[in-house]
CSV table of C-alpha atoms in Angstrom, one decimal:
chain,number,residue,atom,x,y,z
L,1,UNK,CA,-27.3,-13.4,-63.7
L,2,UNK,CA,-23.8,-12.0,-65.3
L,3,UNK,CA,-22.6,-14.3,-68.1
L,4,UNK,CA,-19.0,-14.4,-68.4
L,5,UNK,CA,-19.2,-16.6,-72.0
L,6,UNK,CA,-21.3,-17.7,-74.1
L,7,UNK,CA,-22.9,-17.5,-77.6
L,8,UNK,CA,-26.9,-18.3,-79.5
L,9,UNK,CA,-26.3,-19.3,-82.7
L,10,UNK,CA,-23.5,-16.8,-84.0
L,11,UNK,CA,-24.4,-14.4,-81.5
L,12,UNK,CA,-22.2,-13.6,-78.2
L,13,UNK,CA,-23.5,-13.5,-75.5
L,14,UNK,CA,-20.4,-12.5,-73.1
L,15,UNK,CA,-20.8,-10.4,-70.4
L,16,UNK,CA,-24.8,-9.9,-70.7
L,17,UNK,CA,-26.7,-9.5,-67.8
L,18,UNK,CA,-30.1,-10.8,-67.2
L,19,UNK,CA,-32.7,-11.1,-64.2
L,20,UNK,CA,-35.9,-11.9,-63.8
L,21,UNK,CA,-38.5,-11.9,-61.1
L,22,UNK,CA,-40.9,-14.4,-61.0
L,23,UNK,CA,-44.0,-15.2,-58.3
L,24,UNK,CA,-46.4,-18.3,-57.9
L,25,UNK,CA,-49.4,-18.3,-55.8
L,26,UNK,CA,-48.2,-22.0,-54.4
L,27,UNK,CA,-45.6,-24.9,-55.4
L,28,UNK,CA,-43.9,-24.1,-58.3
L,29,UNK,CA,-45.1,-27.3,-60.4
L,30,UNK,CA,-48.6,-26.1,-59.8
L,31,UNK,CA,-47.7,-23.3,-62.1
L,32,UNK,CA,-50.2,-20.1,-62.5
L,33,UNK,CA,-46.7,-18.6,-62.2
L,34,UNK,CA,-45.9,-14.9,-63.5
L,35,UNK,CA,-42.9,-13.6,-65.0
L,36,UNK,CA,-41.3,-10.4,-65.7
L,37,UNK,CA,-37.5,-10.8,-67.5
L,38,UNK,CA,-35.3,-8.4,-67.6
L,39,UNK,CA,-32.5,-7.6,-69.6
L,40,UNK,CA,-29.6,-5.4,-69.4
L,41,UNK,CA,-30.1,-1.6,-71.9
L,42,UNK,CA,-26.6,-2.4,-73.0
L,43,UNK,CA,-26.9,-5.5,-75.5
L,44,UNK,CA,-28.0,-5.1,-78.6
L,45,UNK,CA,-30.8,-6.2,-80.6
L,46,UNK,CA,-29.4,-9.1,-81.9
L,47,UNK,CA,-28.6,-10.2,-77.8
L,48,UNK,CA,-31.9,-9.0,-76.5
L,49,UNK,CA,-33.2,-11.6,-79.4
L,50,UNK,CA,-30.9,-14.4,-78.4
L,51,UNK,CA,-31.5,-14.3,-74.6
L,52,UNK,CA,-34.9,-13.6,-74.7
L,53,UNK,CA,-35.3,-17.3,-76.8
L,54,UNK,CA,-33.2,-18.7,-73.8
L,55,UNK,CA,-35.0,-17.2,-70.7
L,56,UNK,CA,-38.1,-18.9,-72.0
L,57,UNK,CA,-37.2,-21.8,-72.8
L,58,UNK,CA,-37.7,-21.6,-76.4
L,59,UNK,CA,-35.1,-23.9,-79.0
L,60,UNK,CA,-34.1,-26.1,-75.1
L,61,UNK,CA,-35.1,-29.4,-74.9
L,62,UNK,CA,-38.3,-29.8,-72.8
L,63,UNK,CA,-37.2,-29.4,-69.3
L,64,UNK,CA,-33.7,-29.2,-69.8
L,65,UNK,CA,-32.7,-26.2,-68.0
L,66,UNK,CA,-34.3,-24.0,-65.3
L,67,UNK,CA,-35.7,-21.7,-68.4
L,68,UNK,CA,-37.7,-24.4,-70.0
L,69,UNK,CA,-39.1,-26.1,-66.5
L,70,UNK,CA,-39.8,-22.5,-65.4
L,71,UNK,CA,-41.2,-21.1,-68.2
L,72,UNK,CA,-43.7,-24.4,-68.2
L,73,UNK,CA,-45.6,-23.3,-65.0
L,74,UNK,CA,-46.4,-19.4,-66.3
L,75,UNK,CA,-49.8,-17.9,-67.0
L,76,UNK,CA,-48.6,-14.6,-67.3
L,77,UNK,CA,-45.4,-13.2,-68.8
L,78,UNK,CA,-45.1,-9.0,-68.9
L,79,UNK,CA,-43.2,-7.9,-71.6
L,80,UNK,CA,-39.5,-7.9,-71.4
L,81,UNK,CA,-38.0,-4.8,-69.5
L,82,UNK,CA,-34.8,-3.0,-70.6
L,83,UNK,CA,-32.6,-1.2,-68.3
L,84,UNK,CA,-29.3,-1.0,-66.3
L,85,UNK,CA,-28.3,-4.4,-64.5
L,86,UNK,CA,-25.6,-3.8,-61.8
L,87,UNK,CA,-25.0,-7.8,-60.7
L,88,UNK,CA,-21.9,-8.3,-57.9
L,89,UNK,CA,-21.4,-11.9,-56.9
L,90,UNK,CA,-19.4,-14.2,-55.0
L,91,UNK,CA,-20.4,-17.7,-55.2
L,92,UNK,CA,-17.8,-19.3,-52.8
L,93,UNK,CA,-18.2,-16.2,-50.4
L,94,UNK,CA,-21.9,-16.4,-50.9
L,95,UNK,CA,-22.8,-12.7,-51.5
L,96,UNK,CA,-24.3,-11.0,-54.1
L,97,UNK,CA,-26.0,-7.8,-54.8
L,98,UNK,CA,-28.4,-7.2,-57.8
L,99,UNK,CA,-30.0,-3.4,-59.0
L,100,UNK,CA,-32.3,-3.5,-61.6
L,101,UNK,CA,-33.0,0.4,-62.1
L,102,UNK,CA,-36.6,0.8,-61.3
L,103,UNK,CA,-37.5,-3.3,-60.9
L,104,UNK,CA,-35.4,-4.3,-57.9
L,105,UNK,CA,-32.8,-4.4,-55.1
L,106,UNK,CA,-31.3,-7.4,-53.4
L,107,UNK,CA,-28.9,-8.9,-51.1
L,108,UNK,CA,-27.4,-12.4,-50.4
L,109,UNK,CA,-24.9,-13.5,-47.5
L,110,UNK,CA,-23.9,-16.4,-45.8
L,111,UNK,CA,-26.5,-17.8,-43.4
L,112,UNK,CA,-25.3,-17.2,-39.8
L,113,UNK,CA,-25.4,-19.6,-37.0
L,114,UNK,CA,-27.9,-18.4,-34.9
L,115,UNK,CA,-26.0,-19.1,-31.6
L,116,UNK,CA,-22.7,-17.8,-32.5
L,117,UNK,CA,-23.4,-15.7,-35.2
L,118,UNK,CA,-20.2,-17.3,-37.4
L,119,UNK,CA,-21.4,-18.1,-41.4
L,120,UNK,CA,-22.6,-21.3,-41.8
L,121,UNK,CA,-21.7,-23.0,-45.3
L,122,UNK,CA,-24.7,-25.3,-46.5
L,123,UNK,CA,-24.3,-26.3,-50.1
L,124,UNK,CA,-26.7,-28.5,-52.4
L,125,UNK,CA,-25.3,-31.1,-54.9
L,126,UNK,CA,-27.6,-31.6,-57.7
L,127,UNK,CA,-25.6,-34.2,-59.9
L,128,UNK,CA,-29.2,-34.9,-61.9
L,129,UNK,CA,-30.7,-31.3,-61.6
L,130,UNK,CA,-31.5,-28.8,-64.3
L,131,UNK,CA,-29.9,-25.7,-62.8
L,132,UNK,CA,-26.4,-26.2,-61.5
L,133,UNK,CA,-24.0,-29.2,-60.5
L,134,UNK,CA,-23.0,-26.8,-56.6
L,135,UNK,CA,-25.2,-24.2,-55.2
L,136,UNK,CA,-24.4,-22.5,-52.0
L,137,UNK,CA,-27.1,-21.9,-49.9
L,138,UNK,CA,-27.4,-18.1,-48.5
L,139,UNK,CA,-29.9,-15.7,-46.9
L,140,UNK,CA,-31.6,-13.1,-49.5
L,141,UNK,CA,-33.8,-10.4,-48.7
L,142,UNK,CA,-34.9,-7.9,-51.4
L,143,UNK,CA,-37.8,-5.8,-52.6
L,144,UNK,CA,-39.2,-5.5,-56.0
L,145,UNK,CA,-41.9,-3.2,-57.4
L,146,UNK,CA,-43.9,-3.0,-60.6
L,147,UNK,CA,-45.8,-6.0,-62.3
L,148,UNK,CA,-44.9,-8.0,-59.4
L,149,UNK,CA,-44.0,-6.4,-56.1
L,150,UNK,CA,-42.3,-8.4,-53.5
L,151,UNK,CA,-40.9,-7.6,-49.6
L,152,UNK,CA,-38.4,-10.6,-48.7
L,153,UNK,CA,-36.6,-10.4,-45.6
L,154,UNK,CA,-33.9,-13.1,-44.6
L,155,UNK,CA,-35.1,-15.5,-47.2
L,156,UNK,CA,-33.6,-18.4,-49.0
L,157,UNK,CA,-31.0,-17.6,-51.6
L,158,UNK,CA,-28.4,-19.7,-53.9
L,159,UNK,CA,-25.7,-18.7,-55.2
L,160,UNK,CA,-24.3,-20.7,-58.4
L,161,UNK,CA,-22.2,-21.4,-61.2
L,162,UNK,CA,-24.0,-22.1,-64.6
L,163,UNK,CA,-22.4,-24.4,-67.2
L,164,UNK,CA,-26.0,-24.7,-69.7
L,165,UNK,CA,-26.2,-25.4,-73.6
L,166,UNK,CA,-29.7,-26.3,-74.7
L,167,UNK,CA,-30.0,-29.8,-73.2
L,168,UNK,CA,-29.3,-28.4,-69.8
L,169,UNK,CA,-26.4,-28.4,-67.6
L,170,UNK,CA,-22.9,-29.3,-69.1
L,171,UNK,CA,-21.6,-31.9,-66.1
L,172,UNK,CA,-18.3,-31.4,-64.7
L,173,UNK,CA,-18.6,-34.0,-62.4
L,174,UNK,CA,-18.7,-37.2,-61.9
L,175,UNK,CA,-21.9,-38.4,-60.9
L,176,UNK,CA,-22.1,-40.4,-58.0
């Protein structure tokens, strides 16, 4: 995740990017979840601080945004890694590319018709959700290795645009 804008307190937060990778032996509300965030080598103390509150969950209302729900179902969180983020995305083109130096690689694209081969545009409208308002749908497939090592291969992936404060999603919509 790249931010573009955004602030904790008196802290910016522009331009700071963040992943994390995260694996549940089931459903995700069953929790027993684990968690390893990452955050970009290139913010300073005072951002690592900030963003490290927000990815888990800490001064959001309960269940308010993906962080809090997430952070609700995980038994085991590694401690925060700090190294070089590269994040490309194109939410309306629905690709994306994420290195995290050491952690992981992956890839999102358009999900292709399986007959002809063309991209097929699916897209989810959460007016009520706690993550986005739009989400694309995509295919992902990456690898990751260290506290929690993954193989995905032509998987689900979403690509959105996040509007959040601390009581979730800022609506630019109209809900219908």
């Amino acid at each position: 995740m790249s931010i573009a804008q955004g602030f904790y307190g008196d802290v910016r937060l522009d331009g700071v990017n963040i992943a994390v990778v995260f694996q549940w032996p089931g459903a995700v509300h069953e929790g027993r979840g684990k968690c390893q965030p990452i955050v970009d080598e290139r913010t300073s103390p005072e951002q690592r601080d900030a963003i490290l509150k927000i990815m888990t969950g800490q001064d959001t209302e309960p269940f308010a945004t993906m962080f809090a729900v997430y952070s609700s179902t995980i038994e085991q969180a590694f401690e925060p890694i700090f190294t070089k983020i590269d994040f490309e995305a194109d939410v309306d083109a629905r690709r994306g590319r994420v290195h995290v130096e050491g952690v992981f690689d992956i890839v999102g694209e358009p999900i292709r018709n399986p007959v002809t081969g063309a991209e097929h545009r699916v897209r989810i409208d959460l007016p009520h959700g706690f993550e986005y308002e739009i989400a694309e749908n995509g295919s992902g497939s990456g690898r990751s290795q260290g506290n929690i090592a993954l193989q995905l291969d032509g998987t689900y992936a979403q690509f959105a645009h996040l509007h959040l404060n601390n009581q979730g999603p800022i609506r630019h919509r109209a809900a219908v």
